[in-house]
GROMACS .gro file of C-alpha atoms in nm:
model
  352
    1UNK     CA    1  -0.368  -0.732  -3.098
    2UNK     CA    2  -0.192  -0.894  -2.808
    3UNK     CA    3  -0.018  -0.530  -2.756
    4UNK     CA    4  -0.362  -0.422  -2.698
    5UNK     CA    5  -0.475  -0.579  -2.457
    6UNK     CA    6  -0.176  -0.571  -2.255
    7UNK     CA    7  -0.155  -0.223  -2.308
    8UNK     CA    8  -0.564  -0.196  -2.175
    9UNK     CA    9  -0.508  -0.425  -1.898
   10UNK     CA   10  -0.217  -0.204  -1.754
   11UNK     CA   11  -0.397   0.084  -1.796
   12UNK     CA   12  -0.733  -0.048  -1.612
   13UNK     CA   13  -0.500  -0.235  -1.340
   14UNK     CA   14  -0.345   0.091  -1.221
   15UNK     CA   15  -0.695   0.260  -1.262
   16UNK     CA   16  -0.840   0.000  -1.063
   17UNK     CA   17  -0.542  -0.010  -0.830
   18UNK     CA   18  -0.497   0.340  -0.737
   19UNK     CA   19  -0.851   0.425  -0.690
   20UNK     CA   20  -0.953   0.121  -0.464
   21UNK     CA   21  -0.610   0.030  -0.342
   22UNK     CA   22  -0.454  -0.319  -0.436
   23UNK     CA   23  -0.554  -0.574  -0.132
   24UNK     CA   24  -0.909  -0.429  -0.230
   25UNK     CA   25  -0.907  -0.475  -0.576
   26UNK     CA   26  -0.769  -0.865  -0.524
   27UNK     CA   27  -1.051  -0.922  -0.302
   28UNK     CA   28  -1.286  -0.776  -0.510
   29UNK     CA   29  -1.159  -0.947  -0.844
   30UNK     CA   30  -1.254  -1.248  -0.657
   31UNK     CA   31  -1.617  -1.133  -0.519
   32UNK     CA   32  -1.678  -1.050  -0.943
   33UNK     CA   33  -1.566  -1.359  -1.046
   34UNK     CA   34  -1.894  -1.514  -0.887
   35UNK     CA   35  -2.140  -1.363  -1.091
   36UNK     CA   36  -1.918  -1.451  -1.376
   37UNK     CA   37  -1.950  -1.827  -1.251
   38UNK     CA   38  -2.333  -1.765  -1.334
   39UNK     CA   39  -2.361  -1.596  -1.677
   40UNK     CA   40  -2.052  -1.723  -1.894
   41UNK     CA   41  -2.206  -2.077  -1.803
   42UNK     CA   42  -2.542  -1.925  -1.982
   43UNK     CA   43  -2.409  -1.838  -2.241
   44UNK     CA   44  -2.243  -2.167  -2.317
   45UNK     CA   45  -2.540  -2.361  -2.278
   46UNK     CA   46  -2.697  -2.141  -2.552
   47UNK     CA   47  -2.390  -2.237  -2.776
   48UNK     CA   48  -2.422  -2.636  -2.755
   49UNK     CA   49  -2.569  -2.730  -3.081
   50UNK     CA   50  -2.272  -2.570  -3.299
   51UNK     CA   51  -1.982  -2.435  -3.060
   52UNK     CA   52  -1.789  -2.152  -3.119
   53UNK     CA   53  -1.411  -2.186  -3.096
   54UNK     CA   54  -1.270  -2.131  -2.748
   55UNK     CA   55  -1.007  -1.936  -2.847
   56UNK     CA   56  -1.297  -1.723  -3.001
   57UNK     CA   57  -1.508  -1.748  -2.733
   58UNK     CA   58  -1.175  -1.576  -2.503
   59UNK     CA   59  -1.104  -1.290  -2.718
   60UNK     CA   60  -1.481  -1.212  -2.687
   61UNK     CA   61  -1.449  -1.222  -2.306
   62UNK     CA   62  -1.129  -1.061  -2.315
   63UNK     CA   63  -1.230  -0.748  -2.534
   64UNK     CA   64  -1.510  -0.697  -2.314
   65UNK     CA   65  -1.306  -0.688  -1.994
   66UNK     CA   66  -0.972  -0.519  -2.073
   67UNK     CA   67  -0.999  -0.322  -2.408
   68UNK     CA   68  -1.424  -0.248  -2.425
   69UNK     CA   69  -1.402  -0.124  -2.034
   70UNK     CA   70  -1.066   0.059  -2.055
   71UNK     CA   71  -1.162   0.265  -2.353
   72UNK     CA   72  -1.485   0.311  -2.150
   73UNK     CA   73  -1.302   0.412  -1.861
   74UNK     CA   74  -1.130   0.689  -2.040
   75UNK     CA   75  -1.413   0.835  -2.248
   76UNK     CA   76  -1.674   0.784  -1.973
   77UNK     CA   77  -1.471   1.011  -1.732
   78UNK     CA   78  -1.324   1.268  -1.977
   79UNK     CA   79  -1.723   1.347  -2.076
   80UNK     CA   80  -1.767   1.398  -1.698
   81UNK     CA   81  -1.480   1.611  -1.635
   82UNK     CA   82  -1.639   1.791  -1.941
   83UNK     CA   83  -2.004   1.795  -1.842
   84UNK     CA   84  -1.912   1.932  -1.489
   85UNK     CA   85  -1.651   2.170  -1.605
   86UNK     CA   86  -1.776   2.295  -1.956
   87UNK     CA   87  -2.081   2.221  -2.046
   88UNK     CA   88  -2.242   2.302  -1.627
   89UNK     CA   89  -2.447   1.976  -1.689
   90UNK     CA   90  -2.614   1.791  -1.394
   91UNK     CA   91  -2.421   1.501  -1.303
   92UNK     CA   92  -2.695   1.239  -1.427
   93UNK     CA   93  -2.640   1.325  -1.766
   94UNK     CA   94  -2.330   1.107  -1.757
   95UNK     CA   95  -2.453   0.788  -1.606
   96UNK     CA   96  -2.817   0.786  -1.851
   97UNK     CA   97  -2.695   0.994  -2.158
   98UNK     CA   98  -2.335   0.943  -2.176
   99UNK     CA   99  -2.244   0.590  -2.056
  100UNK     CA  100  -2.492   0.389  -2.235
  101UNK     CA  101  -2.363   0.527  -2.578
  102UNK     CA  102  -2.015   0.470  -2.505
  103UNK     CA  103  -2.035   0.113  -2.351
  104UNK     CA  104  -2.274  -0.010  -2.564
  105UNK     CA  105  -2.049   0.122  -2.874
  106UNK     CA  106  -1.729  -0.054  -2.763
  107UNK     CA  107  -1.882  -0.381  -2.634
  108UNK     CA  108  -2.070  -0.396  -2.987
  109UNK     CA  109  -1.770  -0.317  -3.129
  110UNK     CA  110  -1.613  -0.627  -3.051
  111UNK     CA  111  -1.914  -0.836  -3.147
  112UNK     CA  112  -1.936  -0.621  -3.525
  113UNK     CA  113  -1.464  -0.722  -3.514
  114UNK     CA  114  -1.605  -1.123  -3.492
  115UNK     CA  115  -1.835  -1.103  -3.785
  116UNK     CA  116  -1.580  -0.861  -4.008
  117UNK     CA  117  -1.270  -1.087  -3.989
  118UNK     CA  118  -1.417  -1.401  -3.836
  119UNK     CA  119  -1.769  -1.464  -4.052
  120UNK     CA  120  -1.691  -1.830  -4.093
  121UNK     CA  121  -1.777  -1.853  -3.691
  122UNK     CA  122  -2.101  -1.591  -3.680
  123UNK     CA  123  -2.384  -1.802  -3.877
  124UNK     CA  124  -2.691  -1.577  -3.745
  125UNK     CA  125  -2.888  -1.505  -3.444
  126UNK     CA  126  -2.780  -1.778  -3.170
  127UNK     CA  127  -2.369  -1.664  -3.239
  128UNK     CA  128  -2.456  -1.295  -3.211
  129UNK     CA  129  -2.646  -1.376  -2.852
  130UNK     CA  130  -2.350  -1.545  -2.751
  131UNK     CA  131  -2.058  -1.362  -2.864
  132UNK     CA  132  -2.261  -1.015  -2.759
  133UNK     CA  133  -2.309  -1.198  -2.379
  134UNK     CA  134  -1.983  -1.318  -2.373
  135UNK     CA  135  -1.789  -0.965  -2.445
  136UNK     CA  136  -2.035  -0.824  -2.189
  137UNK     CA  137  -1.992  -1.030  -1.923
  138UNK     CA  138  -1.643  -0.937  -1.958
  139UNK     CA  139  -1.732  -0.566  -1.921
  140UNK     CA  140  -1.936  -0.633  -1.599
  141UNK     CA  141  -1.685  -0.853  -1.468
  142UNK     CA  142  -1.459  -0.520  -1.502
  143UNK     CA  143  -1.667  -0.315  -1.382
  144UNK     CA  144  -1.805  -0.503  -1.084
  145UNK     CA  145  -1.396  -0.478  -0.999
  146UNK     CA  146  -1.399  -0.141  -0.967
  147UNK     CA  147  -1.736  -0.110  -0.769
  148UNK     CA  148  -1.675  -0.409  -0.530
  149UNK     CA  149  -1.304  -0.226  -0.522
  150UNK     CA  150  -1.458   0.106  -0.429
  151UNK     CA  151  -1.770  -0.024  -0.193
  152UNK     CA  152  -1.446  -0.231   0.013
  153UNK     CA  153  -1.311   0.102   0.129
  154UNK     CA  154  -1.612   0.257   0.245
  155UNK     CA  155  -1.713  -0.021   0.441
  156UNK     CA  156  -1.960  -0.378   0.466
  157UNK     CA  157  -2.241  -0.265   0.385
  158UNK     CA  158  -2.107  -0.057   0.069
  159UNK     CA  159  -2.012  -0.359   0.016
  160UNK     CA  160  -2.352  -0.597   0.037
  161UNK     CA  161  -2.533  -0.336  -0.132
  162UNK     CA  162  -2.315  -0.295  -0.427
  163UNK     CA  163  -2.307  -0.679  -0.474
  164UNK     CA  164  -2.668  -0.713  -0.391
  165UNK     CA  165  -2.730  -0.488  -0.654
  166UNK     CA  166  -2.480  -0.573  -0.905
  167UNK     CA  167  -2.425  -0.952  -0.867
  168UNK     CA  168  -2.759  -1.061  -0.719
  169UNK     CA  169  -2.998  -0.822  -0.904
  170UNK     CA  170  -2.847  -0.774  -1.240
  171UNK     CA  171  -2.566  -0.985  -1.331
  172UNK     CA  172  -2.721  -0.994  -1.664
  173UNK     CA  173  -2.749  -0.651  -1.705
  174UNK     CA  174  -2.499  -0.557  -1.926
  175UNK     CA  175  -2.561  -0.894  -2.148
  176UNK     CA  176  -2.890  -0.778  -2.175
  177UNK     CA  177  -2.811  -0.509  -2.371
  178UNK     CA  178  -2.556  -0.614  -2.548
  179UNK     CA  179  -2.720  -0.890  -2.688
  180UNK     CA  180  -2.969  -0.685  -2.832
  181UNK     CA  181  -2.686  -0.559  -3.084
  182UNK     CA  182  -2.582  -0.909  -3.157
  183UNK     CA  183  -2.915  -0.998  -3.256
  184UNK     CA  184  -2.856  -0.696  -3.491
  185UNK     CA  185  -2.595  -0.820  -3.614
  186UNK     CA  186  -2.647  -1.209  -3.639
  187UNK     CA  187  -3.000  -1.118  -3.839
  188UNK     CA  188  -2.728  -0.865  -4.077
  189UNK     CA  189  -2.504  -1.223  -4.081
  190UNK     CA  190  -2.757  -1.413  -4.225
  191UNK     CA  191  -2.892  -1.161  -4.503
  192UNK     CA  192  -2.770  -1.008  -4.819
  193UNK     CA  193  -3.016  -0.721  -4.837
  194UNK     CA  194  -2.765  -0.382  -4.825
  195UNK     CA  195  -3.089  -0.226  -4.596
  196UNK     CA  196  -3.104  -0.544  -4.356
  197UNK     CA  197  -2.711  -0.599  -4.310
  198UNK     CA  198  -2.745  -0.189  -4.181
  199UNK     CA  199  -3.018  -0.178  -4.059
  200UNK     CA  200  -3.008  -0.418  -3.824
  201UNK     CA  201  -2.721  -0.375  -3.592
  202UNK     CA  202  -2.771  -0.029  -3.620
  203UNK     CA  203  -3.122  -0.060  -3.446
  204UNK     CA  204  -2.997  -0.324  -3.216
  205UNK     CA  205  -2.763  -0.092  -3.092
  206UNK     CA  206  -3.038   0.166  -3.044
  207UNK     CA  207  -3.233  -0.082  -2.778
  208UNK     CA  208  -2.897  -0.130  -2.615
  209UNK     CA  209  -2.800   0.219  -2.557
  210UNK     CA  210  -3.212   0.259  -2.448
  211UNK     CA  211  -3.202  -0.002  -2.251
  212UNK     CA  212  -2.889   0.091  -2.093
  213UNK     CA  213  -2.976   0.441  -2.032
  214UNK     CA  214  -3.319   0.299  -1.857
  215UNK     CA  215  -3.123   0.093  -1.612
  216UNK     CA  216  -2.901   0.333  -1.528
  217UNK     CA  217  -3.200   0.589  -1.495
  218UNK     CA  218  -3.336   0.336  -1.256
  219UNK     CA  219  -3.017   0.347  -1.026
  220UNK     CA  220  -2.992   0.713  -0.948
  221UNK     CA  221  -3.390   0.768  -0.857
  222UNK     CA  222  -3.259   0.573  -0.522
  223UNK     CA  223  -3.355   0.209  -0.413
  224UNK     CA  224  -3.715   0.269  -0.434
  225UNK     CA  225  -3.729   0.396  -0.783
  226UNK     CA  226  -3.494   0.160  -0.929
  227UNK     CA  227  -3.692  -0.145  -0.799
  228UNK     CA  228  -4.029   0.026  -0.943
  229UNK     CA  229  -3.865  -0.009  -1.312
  230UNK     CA  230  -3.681  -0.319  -1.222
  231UNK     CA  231  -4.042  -0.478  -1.161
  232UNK     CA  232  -4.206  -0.315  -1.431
  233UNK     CA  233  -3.970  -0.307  -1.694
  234UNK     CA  234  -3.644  -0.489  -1.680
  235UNK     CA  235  -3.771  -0.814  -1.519
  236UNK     CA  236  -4.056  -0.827  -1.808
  237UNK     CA  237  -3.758  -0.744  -2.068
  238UNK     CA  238  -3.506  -0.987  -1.921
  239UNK     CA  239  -3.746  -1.318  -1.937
  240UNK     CA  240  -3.849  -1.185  -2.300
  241UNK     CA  241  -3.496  -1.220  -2.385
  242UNK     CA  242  -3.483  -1.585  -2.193
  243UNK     CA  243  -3.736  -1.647  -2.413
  244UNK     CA  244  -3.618  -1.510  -2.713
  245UNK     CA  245  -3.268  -1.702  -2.657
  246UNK     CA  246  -3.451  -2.027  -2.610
  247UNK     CA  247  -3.662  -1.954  -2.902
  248UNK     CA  248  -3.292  -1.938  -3.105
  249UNK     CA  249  -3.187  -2.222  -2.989
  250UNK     CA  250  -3.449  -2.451  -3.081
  251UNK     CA  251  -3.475  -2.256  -3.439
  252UNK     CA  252  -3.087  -2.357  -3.463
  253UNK     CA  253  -3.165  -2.721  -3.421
  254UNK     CA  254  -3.457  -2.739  -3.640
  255UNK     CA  255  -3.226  -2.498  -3.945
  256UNK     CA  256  -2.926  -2.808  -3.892
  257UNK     CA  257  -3.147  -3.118  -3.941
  258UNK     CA  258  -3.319  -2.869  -4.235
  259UNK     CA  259  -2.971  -2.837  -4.380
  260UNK     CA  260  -2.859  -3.144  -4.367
  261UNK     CA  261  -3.130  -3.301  -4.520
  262UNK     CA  262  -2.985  -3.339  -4.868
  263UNK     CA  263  -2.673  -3.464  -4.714
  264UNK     CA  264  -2.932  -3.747  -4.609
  265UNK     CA  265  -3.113  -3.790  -4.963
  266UNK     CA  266  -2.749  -3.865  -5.056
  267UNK     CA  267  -2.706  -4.116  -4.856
  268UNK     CA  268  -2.427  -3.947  -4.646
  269UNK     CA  269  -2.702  -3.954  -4.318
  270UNK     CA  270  -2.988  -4.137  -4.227
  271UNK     CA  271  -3.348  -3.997  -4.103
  272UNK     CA  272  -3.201  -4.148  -3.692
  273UNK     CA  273  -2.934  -3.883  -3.780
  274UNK     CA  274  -3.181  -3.623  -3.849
  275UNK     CA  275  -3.357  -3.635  -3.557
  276UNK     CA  276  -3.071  -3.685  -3.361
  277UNK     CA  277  -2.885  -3.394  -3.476
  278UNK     CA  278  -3.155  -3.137  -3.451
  279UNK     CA  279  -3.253  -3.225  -3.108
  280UNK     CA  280  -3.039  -3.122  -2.807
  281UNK     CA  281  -3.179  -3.389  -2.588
  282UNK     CA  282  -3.110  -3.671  -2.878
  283UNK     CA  283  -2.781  -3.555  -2.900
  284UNK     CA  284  -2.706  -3.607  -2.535
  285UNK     CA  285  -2.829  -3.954  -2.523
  286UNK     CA  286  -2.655  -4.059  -2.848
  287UNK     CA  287  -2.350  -3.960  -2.607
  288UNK     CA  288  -2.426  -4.103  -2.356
  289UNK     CA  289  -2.501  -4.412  -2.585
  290UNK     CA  290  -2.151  -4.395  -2.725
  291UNK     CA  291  -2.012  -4.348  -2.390
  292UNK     CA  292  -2.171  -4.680  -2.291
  293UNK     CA  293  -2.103  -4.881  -2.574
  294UNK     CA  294  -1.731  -4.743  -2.670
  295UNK     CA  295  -1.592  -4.559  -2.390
  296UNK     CA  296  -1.408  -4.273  -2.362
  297UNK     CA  297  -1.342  -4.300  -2.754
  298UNK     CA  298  -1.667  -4.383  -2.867
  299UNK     CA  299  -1.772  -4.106  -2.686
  300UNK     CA  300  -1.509  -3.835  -2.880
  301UNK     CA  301  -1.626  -4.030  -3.169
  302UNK     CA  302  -1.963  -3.900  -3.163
  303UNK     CA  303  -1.891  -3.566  -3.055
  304UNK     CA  304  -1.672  -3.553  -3.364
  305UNK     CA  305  -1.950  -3.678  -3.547
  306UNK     CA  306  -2.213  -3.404  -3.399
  307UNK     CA  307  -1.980  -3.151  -3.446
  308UNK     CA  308  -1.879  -3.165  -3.787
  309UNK     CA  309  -2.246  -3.252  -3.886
  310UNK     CA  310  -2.342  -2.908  -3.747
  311UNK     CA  311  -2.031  -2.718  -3.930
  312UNK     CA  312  -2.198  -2.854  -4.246
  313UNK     CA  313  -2.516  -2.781  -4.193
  314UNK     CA  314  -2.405  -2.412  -4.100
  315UNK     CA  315  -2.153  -2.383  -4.421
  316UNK     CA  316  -2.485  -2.536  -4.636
  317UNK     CA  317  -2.707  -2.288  -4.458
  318UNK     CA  318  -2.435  -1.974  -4.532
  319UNK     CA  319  -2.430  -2.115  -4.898
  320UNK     CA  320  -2.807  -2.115  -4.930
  321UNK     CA  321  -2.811  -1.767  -4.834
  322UNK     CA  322  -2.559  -1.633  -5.009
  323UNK     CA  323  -2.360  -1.550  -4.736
  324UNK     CA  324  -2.065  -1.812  -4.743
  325UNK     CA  325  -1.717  -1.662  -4.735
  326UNK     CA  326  -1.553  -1.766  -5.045
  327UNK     CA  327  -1.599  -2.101  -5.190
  328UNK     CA  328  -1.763  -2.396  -4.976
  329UNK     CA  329  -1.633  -2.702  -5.183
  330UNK     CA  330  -1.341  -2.817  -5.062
  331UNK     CA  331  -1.477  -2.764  -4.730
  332UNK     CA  332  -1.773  -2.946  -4.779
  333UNK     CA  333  -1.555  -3.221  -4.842
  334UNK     CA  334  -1.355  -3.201  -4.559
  335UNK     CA  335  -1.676  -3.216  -4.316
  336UNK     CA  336  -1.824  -3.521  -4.511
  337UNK     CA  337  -1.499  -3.712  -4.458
  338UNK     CA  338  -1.494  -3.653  -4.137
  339UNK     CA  339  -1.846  -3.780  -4.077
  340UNK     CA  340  -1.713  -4.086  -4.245
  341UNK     CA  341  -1.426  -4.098  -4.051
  342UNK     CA  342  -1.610  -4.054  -3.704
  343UNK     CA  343  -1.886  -4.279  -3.810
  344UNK     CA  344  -1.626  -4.563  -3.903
  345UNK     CA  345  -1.483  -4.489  -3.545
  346UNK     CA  346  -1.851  -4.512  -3.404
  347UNK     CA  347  -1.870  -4.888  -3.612
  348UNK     CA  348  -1.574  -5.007  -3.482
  349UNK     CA  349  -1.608  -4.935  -3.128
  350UNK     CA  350  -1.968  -5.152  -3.120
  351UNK     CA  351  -1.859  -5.343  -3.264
  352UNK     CA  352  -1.555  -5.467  -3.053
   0.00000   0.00000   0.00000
């Protein structure tokens, strides 16, 4: 794997390199990284209440920027050579037919890679929102490369536009429509209907490659046009899927204090824990409490705490449906003694 994306990010740094130059493509790897700076941070946020694994979290990013917008790269301008040469089709058909079906294919691709050989980490809706924004911010970040790269060598205000447009306008773009496949496939994560675990992704791609195709639609009817539909249509879509996101992340905190509710009948957690753990706010100031009372370790001890309660409300929930990977015992196990273990940490700290 680690072949491949070395291989991908030679390939796309002597793309990048030869078309834009290389004191051009430095400067504009560092004008990308600022829209970057805005939506990983998004993303993160919506990934609080049970965090995915870094590590994870960087192969995501990584496919999206070296392997998702090489292969992209390559197929996008081989249909163009064959459009213009071949077929004798107008040049638009690339950019609104062609593109969205390939990008949207290989970012998605990624996200569909996660669930296959890493469903332990993709529990539903919230991970597939996260690990689909997080492979296509990598893809943007890519791609605004080679733009900014380009724009630098015709001049400033190439430049300011392509930014404007691109980092300003829609840095969340390309998360937009990505995310619409990993909704597809976090609802497929969380079902085991044959129909629904198909289904799903495979319409979710659909709306990506449609709304994909729109957008870029938008940006070759000149500046006019494109704000028209930005107005009309992709600002309208882009707060539903603010919305939508928030929505998930609420419906994530209420399914982990619904989960862990036997653990409480138990006597492993209390009803304080409850409401604590399916809260976002709570959690913060049961941080900040432990911060206060224990210091720096009181405070890891309740982050331990929070985190392993949500891993076991998450394996319960993947149980409950049916979709756990392989037994859940002895893992079970291994999350309630670490609640023990945190909460004896948590004792011991108020108390000295």
């Amino acid at each position: 794997m680690l072949l491949g994306f070395g291989v991908c990010a030679l390939v796309l740094a002597a793309t990048i390199g030869v078309e834009t130059g290389g004191q051009n493509a430095l400067l504009a790897l560092l004008v990308a990284a600022l829209p970057l700076g805005v939506v990983l941070p998004c993303f993160l946020w919506l990934d609080r209440f049970e965090a995915e694994p870094a590590g994870l979290l960087l192969m995501a990013l990584a496919w999206g920027a070296l392997v998702a917008s090489t292969v992209a790269l390559l197929l996008n301008t081989g249909s163009l050579v064959l459009l213009r040469e071949v077929v004798q089709q107008p040049m638009t058909v690339g950019p609104v037919v062609v593109a969205p079906v390939v990008e949207e294919s290989v970012k998605g691709l990624g996200v569909l890679l996660i669930l296959l050989f890493r469903g332990r980490e993709f529990d539903g809706i919230v991970d597939g929102l996260v690990y689909a924004g997080v492979v296509a911010a990598g893809f943007a970040f890519a791609e605004n490369v080679l733009y900014l790269g380009r724009a630098l060598g015709e001049g400033g205000e190439s430049l300011a536009v392509v930014f404007f447009l691109r980092g300003v306008v829609g840095p969340f773009a390309h998360p937009l429509f990505t995310i619409c496949t990993g909704i597809g496939l976090g609802v497929a994560a969380g079902s085991r209907r044959a129909a629904v675990r198909v289904g799903a992704p495979t319409l979710g791609l659909l709306l990506a490659m449609a709304l994909h195709a729109m957008w870029n639609l938008s940006t070759v009817t000149g500046l006019r046009g494109f704000f028209s539909l930005y107005v009309v249509l992709q600002l309208p879509v882009f707060l539903a899927a603010v919305g939508l996101a928030v929505w998930a992340r609420r419906r994530e905190g209420h399914l982990i204090a619904v989960h862990l509710t036997p653990y409480a009948d138990a006597g492993w957690l209390d009803d304080h824990d409850l409401d604590m753990l399916g809260s976002m706010s709570a959690r913060r100031r049961a941080l900040a409490w432990a911060r206060s009372t224990g210091g720096r370790p009181g405070l890891e001890a309740m982050r331990g705490f929070q985190d392993a309660a949500s891993e076991l409300a998450m394996l319960r929930m993947r149980a409950v449906r049916g979709a756990a990977h392989g037994p859940t015992g002895p893992e079970e196990h291994r999350l309630l003694g670490v609640l023990v273990t945190q909460r004896a940490r948590l004792a011991g700290q108020r108390q000295g």
